[in-house]
mmCIF file of C-alpha atoms and ligand atoms in Angstrom:
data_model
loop_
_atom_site.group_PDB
_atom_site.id
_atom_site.type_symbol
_atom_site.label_atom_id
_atom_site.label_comp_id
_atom_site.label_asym_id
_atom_site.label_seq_id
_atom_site.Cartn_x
_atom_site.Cartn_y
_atom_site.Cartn_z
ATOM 1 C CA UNK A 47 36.493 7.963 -10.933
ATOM 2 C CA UNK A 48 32.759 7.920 -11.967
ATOM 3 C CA UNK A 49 31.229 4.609 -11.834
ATOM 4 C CA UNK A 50 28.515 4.505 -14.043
ATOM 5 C CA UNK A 51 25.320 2.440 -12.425
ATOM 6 C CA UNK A 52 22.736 0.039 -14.313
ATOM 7 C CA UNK A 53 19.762 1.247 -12.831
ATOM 8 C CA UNK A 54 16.477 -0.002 -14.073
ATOM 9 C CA UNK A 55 13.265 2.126 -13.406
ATOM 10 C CA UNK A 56 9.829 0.257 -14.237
ATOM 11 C CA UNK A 57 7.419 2.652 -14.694
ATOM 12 C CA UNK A 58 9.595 4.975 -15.988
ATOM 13 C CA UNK A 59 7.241 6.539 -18.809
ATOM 14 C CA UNK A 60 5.169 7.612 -16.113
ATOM 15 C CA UNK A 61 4.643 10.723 -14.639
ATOM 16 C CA UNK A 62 6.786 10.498 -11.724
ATOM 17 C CA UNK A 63 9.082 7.659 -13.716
ATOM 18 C CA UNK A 64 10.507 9.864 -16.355
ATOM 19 C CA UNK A 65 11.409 12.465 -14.186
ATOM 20 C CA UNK A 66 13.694 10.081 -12.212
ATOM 21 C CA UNK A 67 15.125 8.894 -15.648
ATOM 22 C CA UNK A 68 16.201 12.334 -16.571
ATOM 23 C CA UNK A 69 17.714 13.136 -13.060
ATOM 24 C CA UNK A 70 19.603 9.649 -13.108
ATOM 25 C CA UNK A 71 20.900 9.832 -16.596
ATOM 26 C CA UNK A 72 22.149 13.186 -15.810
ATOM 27 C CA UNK A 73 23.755 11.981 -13.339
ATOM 28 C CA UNK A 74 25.910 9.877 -15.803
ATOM 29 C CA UNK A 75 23.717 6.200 -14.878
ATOM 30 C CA UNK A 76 22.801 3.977 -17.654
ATOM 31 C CA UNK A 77 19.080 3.632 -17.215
ATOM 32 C CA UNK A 78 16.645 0.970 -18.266
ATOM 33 C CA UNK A 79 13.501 2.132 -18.347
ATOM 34 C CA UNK A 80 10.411 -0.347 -18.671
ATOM 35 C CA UNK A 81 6.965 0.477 -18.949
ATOM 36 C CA UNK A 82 4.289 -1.229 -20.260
ATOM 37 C CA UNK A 83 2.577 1.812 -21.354
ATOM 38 C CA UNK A 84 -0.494 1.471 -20.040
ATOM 39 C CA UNK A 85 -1.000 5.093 -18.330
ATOM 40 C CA UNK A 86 2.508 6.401 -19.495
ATOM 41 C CA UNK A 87 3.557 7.311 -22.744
ATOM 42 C CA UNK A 88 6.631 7.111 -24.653
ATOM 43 C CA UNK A 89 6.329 11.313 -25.198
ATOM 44 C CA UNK A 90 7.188 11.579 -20.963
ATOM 45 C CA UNK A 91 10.528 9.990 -22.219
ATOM 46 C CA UNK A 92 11.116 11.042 -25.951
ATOM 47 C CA UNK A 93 13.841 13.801 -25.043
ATOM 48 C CA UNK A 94 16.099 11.000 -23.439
ATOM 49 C CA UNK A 95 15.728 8.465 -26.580
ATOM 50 C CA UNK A 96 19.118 9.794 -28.251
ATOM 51 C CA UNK A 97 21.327 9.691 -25.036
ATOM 52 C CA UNK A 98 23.174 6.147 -25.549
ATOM 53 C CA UNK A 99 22.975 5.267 -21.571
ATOM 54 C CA UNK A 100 18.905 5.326 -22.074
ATOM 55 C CA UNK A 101 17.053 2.172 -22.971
ATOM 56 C CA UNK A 102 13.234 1.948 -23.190
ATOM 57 C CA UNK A 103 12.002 -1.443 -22.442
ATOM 58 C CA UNK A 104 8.566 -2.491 -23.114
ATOM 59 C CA UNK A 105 7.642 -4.612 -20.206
ATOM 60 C CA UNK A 106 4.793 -5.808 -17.962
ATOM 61 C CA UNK A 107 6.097 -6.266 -14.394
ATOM 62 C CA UNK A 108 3.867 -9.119 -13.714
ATOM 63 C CA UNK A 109 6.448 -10.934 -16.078
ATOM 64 C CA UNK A 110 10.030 -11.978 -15.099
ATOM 65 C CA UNK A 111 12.315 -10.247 -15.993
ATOM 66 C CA UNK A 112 15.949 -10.579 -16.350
ATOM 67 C CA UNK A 113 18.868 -7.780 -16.783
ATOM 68 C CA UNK A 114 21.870 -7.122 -15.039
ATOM 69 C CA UNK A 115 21.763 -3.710 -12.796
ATOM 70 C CA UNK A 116 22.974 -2.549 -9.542
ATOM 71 C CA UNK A 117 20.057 -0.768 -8.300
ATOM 72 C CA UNK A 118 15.843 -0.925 -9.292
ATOM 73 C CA UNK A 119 13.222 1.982 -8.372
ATOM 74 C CA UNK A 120 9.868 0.085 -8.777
ATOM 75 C CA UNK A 121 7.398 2.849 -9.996
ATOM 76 C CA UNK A 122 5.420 0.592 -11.849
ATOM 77 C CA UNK A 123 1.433 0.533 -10.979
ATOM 78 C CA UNK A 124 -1.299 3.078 -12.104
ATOM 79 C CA UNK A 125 -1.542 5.983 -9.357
ATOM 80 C CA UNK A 126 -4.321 7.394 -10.073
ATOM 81 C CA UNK A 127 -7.976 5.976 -9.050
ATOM 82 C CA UNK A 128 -9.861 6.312 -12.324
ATOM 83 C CA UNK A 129 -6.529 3.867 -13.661
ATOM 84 C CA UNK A 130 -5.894 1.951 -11.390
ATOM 85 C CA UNK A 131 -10.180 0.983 -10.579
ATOM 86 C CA UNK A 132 -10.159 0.375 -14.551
ATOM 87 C CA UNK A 133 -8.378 -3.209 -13.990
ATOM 88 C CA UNK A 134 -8.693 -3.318 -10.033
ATOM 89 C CA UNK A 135 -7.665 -7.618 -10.734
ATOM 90 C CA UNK A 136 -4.090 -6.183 -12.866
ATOM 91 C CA UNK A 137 -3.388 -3.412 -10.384
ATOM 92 C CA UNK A 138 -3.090 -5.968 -7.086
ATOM 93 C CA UNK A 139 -1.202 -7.924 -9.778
ATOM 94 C CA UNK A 140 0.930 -5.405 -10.877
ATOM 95 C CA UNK A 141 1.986 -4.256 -7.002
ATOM 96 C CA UNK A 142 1.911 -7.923 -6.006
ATOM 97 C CA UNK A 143 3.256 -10.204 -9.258
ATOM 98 C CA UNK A 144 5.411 -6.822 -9.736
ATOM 99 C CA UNK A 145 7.268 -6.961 -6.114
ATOM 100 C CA UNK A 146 7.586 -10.500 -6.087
ATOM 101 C CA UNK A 147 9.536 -10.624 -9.596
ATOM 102 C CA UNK A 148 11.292 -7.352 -9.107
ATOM 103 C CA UNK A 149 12.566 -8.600 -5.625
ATOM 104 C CA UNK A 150 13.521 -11.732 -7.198
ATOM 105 C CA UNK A 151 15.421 -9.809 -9.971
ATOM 106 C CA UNK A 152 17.534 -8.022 -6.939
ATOM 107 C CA UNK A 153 18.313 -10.952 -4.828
ATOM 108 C CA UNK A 154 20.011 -12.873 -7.990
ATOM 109 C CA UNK A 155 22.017 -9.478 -9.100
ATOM 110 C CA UNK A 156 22.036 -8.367 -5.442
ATOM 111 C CA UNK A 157 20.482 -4.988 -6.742
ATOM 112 C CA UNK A 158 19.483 -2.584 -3.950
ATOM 113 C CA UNK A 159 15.492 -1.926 -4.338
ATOM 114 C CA UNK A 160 13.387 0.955 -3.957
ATOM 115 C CA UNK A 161 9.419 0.521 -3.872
ATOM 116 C CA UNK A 162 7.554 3.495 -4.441
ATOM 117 C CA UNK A 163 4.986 2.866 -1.691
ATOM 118 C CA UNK A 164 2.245 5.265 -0.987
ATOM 119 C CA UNK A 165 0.100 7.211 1.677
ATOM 120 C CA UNK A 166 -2.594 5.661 0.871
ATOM 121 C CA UNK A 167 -1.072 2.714 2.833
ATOM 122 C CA UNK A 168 -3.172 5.169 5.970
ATOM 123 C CA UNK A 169 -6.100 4.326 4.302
ATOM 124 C CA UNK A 170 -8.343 6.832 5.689
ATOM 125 C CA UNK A 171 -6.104 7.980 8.467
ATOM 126 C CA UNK A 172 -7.257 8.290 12.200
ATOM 127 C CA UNK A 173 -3.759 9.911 13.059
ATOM 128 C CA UNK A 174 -2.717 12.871 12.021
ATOM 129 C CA UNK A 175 -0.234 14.101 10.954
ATOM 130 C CA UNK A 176 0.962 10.445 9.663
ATOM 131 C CA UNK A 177 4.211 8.892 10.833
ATOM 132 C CA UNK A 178 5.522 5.932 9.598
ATOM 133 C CA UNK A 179 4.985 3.973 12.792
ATOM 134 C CA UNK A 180 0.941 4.472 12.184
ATOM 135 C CA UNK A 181 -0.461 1.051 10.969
ATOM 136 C CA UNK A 182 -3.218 2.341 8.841
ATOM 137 C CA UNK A 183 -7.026 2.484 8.515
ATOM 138 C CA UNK A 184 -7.785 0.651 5.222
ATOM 139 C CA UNK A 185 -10.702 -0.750 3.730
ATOM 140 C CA UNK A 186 -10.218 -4.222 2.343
ATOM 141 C CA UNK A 187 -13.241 -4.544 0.517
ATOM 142 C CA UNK A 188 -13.839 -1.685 -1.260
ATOM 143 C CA UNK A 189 -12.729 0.489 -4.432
ATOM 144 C CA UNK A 190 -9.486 1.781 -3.472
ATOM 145 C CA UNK A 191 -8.595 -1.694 -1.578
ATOM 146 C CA UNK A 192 -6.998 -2.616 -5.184
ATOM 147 C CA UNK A 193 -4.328 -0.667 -4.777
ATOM 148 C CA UNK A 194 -4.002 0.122 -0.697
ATOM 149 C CA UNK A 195 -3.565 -3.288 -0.243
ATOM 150 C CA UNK A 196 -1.501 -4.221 -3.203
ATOM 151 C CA UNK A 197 0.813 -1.901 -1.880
ATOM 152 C CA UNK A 198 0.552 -2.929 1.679
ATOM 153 C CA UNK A 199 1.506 -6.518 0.390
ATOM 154 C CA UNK A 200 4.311 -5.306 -1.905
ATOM 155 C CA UNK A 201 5.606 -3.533 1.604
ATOM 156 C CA UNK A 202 5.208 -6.838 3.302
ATOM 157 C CA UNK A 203 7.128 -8.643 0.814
ATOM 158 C CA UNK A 204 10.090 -5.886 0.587
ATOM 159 C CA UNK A 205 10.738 -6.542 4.317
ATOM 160 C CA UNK A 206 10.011 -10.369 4.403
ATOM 161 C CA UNK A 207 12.983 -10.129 0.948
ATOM 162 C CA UNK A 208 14.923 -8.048 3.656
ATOM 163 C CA UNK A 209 14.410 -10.827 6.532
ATOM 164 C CA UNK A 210 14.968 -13.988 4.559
ATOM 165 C CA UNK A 211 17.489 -13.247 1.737
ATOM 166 C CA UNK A 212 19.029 -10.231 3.191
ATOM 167 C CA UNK A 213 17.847 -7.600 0.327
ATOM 168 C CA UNK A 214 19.449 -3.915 0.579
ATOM 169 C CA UNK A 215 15.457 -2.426 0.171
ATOM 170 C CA UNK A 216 14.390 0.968 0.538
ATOM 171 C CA UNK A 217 10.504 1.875 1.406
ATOM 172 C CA UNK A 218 9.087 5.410 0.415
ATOM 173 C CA UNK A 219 5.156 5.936 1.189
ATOM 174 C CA UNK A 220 4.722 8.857 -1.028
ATOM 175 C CA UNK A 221 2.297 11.732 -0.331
ATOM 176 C CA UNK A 222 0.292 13.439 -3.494
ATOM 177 C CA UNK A 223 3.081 14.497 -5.981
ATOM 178 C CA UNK A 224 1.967 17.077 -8.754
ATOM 179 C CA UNK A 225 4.111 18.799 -11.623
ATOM 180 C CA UNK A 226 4.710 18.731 -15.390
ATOM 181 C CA UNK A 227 3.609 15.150 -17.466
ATOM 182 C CA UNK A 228 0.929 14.506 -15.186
ATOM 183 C CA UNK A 229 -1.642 12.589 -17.146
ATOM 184 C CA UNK A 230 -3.961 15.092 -18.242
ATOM 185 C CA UNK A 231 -7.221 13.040 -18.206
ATOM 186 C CA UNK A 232 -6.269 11.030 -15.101
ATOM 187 C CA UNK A 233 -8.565 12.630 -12.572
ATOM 188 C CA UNK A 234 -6.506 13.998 -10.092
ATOM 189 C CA UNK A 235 -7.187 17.217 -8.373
ATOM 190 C CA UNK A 236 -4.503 19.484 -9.769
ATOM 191 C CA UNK A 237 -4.089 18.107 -12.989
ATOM 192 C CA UNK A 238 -8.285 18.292 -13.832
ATOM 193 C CA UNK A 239 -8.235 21.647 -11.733
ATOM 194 C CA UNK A 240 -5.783 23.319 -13.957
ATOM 195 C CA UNK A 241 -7.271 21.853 -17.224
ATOM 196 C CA UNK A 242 -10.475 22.653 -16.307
ATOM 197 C CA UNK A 243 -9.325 26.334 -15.974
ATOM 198 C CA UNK A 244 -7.358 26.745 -18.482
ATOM 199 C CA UNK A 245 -10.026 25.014 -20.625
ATOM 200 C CA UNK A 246 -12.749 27.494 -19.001
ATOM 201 C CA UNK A 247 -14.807 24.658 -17.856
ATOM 202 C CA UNK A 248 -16.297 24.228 -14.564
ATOM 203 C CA UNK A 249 -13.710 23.094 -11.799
ATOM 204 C CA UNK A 250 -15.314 20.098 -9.958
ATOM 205 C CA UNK A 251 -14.939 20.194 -6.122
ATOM 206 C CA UNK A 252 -15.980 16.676 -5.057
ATOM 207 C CA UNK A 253 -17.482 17.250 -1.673
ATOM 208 C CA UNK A 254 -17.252 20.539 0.053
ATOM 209 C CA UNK A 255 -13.998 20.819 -0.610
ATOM 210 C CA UNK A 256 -13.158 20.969 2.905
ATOM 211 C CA UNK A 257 -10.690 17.749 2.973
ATOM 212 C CA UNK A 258 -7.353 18.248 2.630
ATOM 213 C CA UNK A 259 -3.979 17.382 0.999
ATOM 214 C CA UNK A 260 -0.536 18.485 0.741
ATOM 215 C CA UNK A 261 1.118 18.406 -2.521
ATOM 216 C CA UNK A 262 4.791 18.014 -3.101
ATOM 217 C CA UNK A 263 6.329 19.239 -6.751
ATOM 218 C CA UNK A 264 8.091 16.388 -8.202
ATOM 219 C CA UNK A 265 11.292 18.005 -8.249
ATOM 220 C CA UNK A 266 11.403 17.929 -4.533
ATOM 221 C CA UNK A 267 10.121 13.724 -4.923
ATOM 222 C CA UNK A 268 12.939 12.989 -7.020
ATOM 223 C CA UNK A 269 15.328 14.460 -4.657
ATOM 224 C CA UNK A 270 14.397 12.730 -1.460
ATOM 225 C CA UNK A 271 14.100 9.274 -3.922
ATOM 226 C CA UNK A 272 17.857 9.562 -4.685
ATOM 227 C CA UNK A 273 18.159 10.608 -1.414
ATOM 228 C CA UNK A 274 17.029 7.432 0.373
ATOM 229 C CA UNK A 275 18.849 5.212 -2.251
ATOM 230 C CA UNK A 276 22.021 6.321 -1.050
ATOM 231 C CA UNK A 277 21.186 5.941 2.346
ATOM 232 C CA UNK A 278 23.260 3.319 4.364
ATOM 233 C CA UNK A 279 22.271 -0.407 4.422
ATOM 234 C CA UNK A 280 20.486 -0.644 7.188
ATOM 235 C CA UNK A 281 18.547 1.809 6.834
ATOM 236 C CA UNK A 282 15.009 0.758 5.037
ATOM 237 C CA UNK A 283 12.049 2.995 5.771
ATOM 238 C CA UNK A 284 9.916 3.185 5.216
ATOM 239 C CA UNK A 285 9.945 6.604 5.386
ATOM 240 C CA UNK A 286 7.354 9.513 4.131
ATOM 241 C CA UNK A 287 8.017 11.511 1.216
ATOM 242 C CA UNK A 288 6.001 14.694 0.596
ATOM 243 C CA UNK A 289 5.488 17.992 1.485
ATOM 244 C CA UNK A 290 3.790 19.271 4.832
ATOM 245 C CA UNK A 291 2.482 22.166 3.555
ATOM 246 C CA UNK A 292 -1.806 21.034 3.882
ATOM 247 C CA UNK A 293 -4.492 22.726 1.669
ATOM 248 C CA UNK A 294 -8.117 22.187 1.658
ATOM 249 C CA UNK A 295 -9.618 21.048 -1.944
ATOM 250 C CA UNK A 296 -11.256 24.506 -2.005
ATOM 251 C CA UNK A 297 -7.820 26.875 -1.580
ATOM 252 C CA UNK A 298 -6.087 24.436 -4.466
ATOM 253 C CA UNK A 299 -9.421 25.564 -6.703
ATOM 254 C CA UNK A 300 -9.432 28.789 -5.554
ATOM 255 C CA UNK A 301 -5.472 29.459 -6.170
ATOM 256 C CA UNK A 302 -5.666 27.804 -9.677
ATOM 257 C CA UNK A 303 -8.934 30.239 -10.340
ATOM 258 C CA UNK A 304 -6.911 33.190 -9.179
ATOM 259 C CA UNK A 305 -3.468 32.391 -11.475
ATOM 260 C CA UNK A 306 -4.965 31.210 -14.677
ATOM 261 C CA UNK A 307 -7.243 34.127 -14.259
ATOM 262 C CA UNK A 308 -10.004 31.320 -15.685
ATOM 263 C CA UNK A 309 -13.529 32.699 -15.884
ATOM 264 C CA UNK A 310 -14.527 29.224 -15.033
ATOM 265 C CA UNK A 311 -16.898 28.580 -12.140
ATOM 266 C CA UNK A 312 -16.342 26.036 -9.201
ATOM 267 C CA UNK A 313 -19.370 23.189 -9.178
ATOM 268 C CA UNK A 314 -19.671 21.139 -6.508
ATOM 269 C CA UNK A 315 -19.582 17.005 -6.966
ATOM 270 C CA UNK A 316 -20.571 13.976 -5.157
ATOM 271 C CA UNK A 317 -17.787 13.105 -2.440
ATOM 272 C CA UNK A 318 -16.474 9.326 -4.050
ATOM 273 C CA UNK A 319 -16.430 6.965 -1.305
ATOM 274 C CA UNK A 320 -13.522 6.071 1.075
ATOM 275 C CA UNK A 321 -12.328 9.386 -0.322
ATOM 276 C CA UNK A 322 -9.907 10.464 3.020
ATOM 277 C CA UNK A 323 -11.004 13.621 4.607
ATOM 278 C CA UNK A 324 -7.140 14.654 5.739
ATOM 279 C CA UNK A 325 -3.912 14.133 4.752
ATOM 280 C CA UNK A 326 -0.398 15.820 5.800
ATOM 281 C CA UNK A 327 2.784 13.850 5.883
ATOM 282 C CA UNK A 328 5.520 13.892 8.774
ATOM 283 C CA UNK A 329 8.289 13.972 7.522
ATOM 284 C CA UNK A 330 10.811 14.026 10.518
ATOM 285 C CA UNK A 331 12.093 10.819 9.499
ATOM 286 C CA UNK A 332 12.896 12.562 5.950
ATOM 287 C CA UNK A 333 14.554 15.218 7.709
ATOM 288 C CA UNK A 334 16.947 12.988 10.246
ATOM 289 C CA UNK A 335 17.488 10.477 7.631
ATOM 290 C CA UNK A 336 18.168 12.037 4.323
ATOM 291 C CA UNK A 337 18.556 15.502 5.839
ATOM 292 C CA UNK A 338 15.512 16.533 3.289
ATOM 293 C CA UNK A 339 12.592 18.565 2.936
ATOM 294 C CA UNK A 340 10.666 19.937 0.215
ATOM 295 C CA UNK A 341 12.202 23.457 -1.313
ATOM 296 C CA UNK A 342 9.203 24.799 -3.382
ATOM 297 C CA UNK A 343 5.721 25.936 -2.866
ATOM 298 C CA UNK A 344 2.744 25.270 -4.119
ATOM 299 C CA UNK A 345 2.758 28.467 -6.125
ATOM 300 C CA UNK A 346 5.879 28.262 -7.814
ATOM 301 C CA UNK A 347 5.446 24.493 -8.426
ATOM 302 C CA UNK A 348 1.684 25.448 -9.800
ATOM 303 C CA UNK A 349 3.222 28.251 -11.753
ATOM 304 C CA UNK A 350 5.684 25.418 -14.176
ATOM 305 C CA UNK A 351 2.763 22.242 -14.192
ATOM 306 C CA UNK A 352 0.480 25.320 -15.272
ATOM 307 C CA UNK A 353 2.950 26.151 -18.376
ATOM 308 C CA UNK A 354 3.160 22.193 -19.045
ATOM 309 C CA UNK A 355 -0.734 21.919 -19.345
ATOM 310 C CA UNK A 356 -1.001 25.224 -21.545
ATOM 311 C CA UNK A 357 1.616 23.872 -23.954
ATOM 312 C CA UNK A 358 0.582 20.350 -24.168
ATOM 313 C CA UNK A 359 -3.517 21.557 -24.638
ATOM 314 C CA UNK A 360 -2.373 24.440 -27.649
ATOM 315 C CA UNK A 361 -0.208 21.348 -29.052
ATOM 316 C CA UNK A 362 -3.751 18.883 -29.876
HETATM 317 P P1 NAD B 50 1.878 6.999 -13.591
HETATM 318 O O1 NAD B 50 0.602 6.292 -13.858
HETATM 319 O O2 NAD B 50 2.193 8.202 -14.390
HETATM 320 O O3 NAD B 50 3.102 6.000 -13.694
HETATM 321 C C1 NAD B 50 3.018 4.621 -13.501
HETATM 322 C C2 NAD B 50 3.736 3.952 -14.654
HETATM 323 O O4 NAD B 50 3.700 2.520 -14.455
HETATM 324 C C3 NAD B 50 3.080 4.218 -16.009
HETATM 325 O O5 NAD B 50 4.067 4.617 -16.919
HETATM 326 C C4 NAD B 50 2.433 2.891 -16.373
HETATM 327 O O6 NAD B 50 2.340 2.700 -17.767
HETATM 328 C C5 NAD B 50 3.377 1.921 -15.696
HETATM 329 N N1 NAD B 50 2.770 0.611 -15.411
HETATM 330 C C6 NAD B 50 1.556 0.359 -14.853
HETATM 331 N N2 NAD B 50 1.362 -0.977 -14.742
HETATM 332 C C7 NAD B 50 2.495 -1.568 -15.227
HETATM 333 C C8 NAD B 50 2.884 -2.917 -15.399
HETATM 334 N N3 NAD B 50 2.094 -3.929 -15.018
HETATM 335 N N4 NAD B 50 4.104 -3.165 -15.948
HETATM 336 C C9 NAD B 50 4.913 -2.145 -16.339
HETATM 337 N N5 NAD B 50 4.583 -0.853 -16.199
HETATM 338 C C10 NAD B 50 3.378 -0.565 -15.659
HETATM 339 O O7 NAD B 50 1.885 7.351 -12.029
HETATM 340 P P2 NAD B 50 2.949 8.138 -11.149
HETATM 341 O O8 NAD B 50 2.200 9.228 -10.491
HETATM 342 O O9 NAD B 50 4.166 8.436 -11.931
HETATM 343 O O10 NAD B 50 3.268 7.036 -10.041
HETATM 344 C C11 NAD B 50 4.478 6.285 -10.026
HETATM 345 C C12 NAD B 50 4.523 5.437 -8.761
HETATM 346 O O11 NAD B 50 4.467 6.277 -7.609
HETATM 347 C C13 NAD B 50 3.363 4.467 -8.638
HETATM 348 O O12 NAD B 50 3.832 3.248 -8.092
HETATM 349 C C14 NAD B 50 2.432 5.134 -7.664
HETATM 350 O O13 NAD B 50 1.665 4.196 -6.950
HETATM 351 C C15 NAD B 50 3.415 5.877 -6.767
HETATM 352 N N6 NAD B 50 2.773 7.030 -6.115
HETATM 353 C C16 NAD B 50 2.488 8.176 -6.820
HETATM 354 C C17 NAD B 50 1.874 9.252 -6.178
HETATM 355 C C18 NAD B 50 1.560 10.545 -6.880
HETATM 356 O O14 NAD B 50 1.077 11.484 -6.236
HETATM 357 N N7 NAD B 50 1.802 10.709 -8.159
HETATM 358 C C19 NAD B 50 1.537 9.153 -4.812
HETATM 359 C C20 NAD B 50 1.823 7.948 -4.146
HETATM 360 C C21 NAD B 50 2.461 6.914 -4.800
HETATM 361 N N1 UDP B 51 -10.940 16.118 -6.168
HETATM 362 C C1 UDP B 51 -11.826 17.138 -6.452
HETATM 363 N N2 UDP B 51 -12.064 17.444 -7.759
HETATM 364 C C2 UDP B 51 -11.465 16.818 -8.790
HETATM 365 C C3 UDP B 51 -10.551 15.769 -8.506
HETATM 366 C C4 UDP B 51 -10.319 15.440 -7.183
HETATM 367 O O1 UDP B 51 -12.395 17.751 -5.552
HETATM 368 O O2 UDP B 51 -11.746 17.180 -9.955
HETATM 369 C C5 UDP B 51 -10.662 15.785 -4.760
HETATM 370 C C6 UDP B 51 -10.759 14.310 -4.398
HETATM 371 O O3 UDP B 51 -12.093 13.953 -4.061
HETATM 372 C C7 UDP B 51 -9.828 14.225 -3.211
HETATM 373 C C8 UDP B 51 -8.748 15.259 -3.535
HETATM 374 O O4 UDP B 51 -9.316 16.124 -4.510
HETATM 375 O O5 UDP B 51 -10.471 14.610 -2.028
HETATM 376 C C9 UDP B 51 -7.462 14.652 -4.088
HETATM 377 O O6 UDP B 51 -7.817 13.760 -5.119
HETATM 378 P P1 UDP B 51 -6.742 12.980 -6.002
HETATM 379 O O7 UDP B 51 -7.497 12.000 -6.834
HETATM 380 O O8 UDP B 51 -5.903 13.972 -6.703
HETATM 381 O O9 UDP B 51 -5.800 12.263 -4.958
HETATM 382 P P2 UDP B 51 -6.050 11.274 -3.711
HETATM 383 O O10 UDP B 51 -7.509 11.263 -3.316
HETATM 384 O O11 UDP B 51 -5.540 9.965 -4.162
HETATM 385 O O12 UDP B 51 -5.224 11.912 -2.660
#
């Protein structure tokens, strides 16, 4: 027999968030999706508003909160670093307040947790690739502390919840995640790459566009986050989601040049500080533990945020 779950996502109308709504509900969950809305929108979630097992909740997670559910994915906190350096003082809140009252919430209805923790945790990594057993190279001081550190401390207090009250928790540190409802204006390389193009404006390298990423379609994401839910108790993480596959700033412009066929030019752009020059995830923890890895590339994944983008810019 189906058991159906009360699962509560907080940041659901995010980017990332509504996708795992979708995937749970159709999975036959009852989902209760809070957001408070400040970079996600209630259009990531309007297709789910006339299934009866959906509830939208607005919600700041630096507020108690109390529902009854079996199991909480804490998405909430802005990802991106033109949000989340807009209220640096609310985004340490929102990982810190927001751990601290959504761990609360699962020790009283003995919930099992998942935190959506974050590469950035590396900081600007001396390692490489990263494995979860790497402690990090963060500034504390600086722009991006805001939100490296608030989610250093939320990963502190998952496992001190874990030590002390016995919490089922589950710790992903995910690596840049692209695909459709991406914020369009948020600043992030492949969403502002692919607008620019499509938009014919100049696509803005910052730097030489010699660092890297890898970028993992959100698909994939949501698959390794249901993944690791399910995983048995004791196992925590934290443990790396994202996909291997590392591109320098300059292929991702290049490749978005080449398929929009754009006549847009590439500029180049001050570097913004702490920016890290590398990142690539290991993910042989992924592998062993949820038997997971990403199943599409870049291209294909480019080829459906591209067809999001073209929609939602002929729709304003
Ligand atoms: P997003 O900005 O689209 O989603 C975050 C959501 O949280 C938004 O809907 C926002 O309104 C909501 N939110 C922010 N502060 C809140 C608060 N105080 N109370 C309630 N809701 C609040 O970003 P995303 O890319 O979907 O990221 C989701 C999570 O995944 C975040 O925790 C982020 O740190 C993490 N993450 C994302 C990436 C990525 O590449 N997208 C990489 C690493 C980690
Ligand atoms: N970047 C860029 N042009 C842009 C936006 C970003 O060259 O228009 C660079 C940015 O400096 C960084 C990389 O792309 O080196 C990824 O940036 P993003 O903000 O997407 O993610 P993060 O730095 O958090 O990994």
């Amino acid at each position: 027999m189906h058991i159906r779950k009360r699962i509560l996502v907080t940041g659901g109308a995010g980017f990332i968030g509504s996708h795992l709504c979708e995937r749970l509900l159709n999975e036959g969950n009852d989902v209760i999706c809070l957001d408070n809305f400040f970079t996600g929108t209630k259009d990531n979630v309007s297709h789910l508003m006339d299934n009866p097992y959906f509830e939208l909740l607005r919600h700041d997670v630096t507020f108690p909160l109390y529902v009854e559910v079996d199991e909480i994915y804490n998405l909430a906190c802005p990802a991106s670093p033109i949000h989340y350096q807009y209220d640096p003082v609310q985004t340490t809140k929102t990982s810190v307040h927001g751990a601290i009252n959504m761990l609360g919430l699962a020790k009283r209805t003995r919930a099992k947790i998942f935190q959506a923790s974050t590469s950035e945790v590396y900081g600007d990594p001396q390692i490489h690739p990263q494995t979860e057993d790497y402690w990090g190279h963060v500034n504390p001081i600086g722009f991006r502390s805001c939100y490296d550190e608030g989610k250093r401390c939320a990963e502190t207090l998952f496992f001190d919840y874990r030590r002390q009250h016995n919490l089922r928790i589950k710790v992903a540190r995910i690596f840049n995640t692209y695909g459709p409802r991406m914020h369009p204006n948020d600043g992030r390389v492949v969403s502002n790459f692919i607008v620019q193009a499509l938009k014919g404006e100049d696509i803005t390298i910052y730097g030489d566009g010699s660092q890297t990423r890898s970028f993992c379609y959100i698909d994939d994401l949501v698959e390794a986050f249901i993944r690791l839910m399910n995983t048995r108790d004791d196992f925590t993480g934290p443990v790396n989601t994202g996909n291997p596959g590392e591109f320098t700033i300059k292929e991702l412009a290049e490749k978005v040049v080449a398929m929009i066929g754009t006549k847009s030019k590439i500029v180049y752009k001050p570097l913004p500080t702490d920016d890290p020059k590398q990142r690539q995830p290991d993910i042989s923890l992924a592998r062993r533990e949820l038997d997971w890895e990403p199943k599409i590339p870049l291209e294909e994944g480019l080829i459906k945020t591209i067809a999001y983008f073209d929609d939602l810019l002929k729709q304003r």
